[in-house]
Short mmCIF file of C-alpha atoms in Angstrom, two decimals:
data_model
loop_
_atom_site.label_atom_id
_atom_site.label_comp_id
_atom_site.label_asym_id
_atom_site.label_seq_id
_atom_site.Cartn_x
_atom_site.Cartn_y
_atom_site.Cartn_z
CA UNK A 1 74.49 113.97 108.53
CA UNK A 2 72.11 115.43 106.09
CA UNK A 3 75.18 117.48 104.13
CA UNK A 4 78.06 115.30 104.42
CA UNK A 5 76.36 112.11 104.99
CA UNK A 6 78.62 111.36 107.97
CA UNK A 7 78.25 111.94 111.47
CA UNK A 8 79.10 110.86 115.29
CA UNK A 9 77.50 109.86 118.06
CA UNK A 10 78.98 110.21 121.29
CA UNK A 11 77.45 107.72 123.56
CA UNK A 12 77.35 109.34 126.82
CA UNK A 13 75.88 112.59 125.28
CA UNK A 14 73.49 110.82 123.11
CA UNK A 15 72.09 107.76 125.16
CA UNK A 16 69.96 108.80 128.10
CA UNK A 17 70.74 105.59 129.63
CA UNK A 18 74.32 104.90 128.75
CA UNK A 19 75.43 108.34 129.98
CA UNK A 20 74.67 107.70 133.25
CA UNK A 21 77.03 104.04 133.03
CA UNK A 22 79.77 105.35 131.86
CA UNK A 23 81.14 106.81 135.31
CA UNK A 24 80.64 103.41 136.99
CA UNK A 25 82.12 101.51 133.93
CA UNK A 26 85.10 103.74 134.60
CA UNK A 27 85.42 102.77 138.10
CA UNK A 28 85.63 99.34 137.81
CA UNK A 29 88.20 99.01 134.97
CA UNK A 30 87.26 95.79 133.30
CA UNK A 31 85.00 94.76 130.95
CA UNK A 32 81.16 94.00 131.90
CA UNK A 33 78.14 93.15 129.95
CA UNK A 34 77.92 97.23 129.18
CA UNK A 35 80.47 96.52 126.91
CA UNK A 36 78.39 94.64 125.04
CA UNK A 37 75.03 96.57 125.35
CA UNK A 38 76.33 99.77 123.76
CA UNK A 39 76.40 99.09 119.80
CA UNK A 40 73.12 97.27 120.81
CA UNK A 41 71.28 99.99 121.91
CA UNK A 42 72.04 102.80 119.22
CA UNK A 43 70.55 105.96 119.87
CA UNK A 44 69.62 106.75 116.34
CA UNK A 45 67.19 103.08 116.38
CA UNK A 46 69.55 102.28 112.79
CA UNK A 47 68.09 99.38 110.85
CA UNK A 48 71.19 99.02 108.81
CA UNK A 49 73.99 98.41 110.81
CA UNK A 50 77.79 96.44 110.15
CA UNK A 51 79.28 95.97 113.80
CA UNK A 52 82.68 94.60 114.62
CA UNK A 53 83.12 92.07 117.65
CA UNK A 54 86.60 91.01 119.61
CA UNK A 55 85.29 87.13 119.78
CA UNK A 56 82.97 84.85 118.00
CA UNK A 57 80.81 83.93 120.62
CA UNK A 58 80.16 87.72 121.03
CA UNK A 59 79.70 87.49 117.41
CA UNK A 60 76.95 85.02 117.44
CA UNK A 61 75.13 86.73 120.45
CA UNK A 62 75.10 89.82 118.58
CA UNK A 63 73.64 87.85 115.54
CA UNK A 64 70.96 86.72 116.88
CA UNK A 65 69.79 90.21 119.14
CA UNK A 66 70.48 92.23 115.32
CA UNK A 67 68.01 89.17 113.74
CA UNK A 68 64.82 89.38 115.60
CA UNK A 69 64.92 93.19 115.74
CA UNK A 70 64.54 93.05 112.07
CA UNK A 71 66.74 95.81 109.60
CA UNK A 72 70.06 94.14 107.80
CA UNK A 73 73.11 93.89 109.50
CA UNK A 74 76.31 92.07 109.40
CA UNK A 75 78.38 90.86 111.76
CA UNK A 76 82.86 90.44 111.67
CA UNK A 77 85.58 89.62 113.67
CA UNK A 78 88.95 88.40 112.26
CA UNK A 79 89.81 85.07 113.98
CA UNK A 80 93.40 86.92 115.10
CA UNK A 81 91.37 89.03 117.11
CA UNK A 82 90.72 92.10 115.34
CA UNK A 83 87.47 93.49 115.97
CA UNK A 84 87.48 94.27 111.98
CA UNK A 85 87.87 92.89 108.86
CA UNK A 86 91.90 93.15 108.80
CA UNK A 87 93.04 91.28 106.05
CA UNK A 88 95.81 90.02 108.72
CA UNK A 89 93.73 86.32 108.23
CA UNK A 90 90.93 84.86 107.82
CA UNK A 91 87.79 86.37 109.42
CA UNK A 92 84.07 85.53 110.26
CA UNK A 93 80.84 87.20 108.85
CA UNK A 94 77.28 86.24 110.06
CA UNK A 95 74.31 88.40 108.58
CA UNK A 96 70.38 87.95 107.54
CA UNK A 97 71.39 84.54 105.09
CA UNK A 98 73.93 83.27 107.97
CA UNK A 99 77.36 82.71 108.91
CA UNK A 100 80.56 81.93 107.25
CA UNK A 101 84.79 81.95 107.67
CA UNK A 102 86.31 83.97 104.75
CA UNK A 103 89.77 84.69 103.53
CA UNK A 104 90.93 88.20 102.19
CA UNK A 105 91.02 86.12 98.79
CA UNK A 106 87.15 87.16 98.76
CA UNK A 107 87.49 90.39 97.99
CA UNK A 108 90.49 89.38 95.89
CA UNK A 109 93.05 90.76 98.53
CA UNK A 110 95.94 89.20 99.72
CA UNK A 111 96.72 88.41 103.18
CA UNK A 112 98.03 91.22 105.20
CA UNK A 113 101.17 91.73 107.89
CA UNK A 114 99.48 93.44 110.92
CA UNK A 115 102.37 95.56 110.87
CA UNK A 116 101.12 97.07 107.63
CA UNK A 117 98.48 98.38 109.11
CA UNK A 118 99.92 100.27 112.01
CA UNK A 119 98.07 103.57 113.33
CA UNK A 120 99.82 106.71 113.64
CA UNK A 121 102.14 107.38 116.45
CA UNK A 122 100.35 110.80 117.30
CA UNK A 123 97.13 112.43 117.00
CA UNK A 124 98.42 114.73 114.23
CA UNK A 125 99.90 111.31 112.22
CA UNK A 126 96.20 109.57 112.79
CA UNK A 127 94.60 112.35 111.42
CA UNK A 128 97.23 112.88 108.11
CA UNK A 129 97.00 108.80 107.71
CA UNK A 130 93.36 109.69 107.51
CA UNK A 131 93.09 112.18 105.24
CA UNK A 132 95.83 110.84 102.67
CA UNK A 133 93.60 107.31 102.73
CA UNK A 134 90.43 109.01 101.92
CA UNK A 135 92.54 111.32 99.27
CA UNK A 136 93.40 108.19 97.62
CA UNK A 137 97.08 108.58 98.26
CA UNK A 138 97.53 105.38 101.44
CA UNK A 139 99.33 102.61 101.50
CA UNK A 140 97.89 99.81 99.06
CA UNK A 141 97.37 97.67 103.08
CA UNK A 142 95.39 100.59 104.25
CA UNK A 143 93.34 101.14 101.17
CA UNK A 144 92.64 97.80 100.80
CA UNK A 145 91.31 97.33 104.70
CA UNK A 146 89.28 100.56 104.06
CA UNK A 147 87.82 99.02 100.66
CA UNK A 148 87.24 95.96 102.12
CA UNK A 149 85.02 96.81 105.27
CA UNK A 150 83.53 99.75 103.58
CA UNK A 151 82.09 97.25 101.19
CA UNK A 152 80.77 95.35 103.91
CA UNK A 153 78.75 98.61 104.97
CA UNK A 154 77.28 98.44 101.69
CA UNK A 155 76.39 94.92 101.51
CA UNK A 156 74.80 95.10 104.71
CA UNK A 157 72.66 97.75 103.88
CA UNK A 158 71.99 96.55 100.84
CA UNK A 159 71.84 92.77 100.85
CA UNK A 160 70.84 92.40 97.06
CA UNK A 161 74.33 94.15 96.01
CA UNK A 162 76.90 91.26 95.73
CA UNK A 163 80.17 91.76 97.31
CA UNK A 164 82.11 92.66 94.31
CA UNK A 165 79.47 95.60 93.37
CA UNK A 166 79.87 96.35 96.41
CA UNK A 167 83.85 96.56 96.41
CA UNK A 168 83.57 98.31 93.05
CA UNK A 169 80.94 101.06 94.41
CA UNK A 170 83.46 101.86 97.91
CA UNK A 171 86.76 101.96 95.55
CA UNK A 172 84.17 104.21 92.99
CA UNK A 173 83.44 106.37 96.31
CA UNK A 174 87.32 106.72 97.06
CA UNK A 175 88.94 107.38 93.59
CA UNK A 176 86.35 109.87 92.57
CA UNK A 177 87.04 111.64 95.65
CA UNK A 178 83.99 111.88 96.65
CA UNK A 179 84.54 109.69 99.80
CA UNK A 180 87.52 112.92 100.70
CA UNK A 181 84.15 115.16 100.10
CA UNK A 182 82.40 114.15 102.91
CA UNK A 183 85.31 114.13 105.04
CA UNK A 184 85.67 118.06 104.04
CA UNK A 185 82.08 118.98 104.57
CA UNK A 186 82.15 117.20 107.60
CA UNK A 187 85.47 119.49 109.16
CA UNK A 188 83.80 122.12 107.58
CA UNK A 189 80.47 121.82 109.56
CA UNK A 190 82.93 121.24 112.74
CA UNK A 191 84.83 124.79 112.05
CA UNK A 192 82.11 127.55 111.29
CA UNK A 193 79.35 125.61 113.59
CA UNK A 194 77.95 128.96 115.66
CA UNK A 195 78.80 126.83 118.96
CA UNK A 196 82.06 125.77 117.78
CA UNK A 197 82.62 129.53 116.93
CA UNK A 198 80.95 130.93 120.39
CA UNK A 199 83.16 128.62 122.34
CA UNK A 200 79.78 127.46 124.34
CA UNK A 201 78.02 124.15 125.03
CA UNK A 202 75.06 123.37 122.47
CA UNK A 203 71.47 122.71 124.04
CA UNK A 204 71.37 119.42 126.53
CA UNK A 205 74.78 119.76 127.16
CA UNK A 206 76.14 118.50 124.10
CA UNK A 207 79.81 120.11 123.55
CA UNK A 208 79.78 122.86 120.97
CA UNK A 209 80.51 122.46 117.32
CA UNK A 210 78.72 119.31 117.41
CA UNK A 211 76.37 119.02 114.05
CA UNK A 212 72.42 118.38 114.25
CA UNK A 213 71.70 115.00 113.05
CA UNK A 214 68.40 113.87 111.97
CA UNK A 215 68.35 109.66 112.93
CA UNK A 216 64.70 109.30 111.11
CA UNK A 217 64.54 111.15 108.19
CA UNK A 218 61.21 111.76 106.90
CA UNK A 219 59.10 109.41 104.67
CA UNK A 220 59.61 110.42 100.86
CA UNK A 221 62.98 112.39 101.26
CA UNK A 222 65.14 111.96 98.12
CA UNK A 223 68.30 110.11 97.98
CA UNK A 224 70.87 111.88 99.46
CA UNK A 225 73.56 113.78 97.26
CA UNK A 226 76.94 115.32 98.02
CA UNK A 227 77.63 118.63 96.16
CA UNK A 228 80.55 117.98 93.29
CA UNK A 229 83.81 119.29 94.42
CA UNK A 230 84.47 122.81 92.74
CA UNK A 231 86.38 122.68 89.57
CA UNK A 232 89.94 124.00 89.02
CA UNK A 233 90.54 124.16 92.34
CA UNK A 234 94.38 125.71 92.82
CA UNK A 235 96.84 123.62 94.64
CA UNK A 236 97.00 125.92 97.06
CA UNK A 237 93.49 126.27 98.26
CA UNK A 238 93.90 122.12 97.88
CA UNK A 239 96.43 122.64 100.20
CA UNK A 240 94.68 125.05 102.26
CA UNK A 241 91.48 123.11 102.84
CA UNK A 242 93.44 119.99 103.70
CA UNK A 243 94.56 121.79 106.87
CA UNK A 244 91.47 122.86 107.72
CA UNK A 245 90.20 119.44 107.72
CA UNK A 246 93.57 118.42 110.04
CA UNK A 247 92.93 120.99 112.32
CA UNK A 248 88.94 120.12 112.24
CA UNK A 249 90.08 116.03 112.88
CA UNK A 250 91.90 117.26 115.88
CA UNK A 251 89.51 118.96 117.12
CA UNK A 252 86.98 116.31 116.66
CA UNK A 253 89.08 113.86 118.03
CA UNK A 254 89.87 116.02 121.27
CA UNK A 255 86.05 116.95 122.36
CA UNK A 256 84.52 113.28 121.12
CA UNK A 257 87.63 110.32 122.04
CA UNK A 258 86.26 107.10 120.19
#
């Protein structure tokens, strides 16, 4: 977290409580209110949070839980019944100021087939469809979905940037590259961590490879920065550290399911 300015947070090795849930939530096989709970009770206490929801009465519940615990937040779901803000139609945001139905027209998008936006077919094509988004080089339907939640992030942490300064500081983060930055500092933590490397568990459990994260941060720390991606890098080491990253994803995505 405190290099790449990413990280995950596997609920059942995380939560104290949640971990113990998760076996019964498996043996029933249908939703309950645990479904709910989970984004609710974050581990890392965050106090800037965007959270997608599958209906808008779920929506509005979570509203009004994220509004008396203080911290800014906002709330979608896409009334086709993404869980997102999917440019497939028009979709509903509720934050600190209140609650509204927008069209992809406000972040000057146009609407979106749902077939445009199709996932890959494989855990190898998820994790190239990742990396060629965050290199700048996806589809102009998946750049503009990523774009257009990623500026919700921002605005919901930081409710005095307007929407548009907030779509022009995500597309800033993704053509400069340094959005593909924190993806490769992130793979890189995941591939020379000592536990990854030892092949053994880290302390509490936790699967190895897994990076420290530091939820509170304290008082009076300075903004965080990336380091600049090294200059004159040779297409082959570009190549190189792109399957590092691929083989780091896979990895990820194998010992932490989302």
């Amino acid at each position: 977290l405190e290099t790449a300015g990413i990280t995950y947070l596997h609920a059942p090795l995380f939560h104290p409580a949640m971990r113990h849930v998760g076996p019964v939530r498996k043996e029933l096989g249908f939703k309950t209110f645990f479904n709910l709970l989970g984004p609710l009770l974050n581990p890392a206490r965050v106090t800037k949070q965007l959270a997608g929801v599958y209906s808008p009465a779920v929506a509005e519940l979570y509203a009004g839980v994220l509004g008396k615990a203080g911290g800014s937040f906002a709330i979608v779901h896409s009334l086709d019944g993404y869980d997102e803000v999917s440019l497939t139609g028009e979709f509903l945001l509720l934050n600190g100021s209140g609650s509204g139905t927008h069209a992809p027209d406000v972040f000057g998008f146009e609407i979106l087939a749902p077939e445009s936006l199709t996932g890959g077919a494989s855990l190898d094509e998820s994790a190239r469809m990742l990396v060629s988004i965050l290199k700048n080089r996806g589809t102009p339907a998946q750049t503009n979905a990523v774009l257009a939640n990623a500026a919700l992030a921002l605005h919901a942490a930081n409710p005095a940037l307007s929407l548009p300064d907030a779509l022009a500081a995500a597309r800033e983060s993704l053509e400069s590259g340094r959005a593909f930055r924190s993806l490769e500092i992130f793979a890189e933590k995941l591939t020379t961590s000592p536990r990854r490397a030892a092949g053994g568990g880290g302390a509490g459990g936790r699967p190895a490879g897994f990076g420290e994260a530091t939820p509170n941060p304290p008082a009076g720390r300075p903004p965080h920065r990336l380091p600049k991606p090294p200059d004159g890098a040779t297409r082959k080491n570009a190549e190189g550290a792109e399957k590092s990253i691929l083989r780091a994803l896979r990895v990820f995505i194998a010992n932490y399911p989302l």
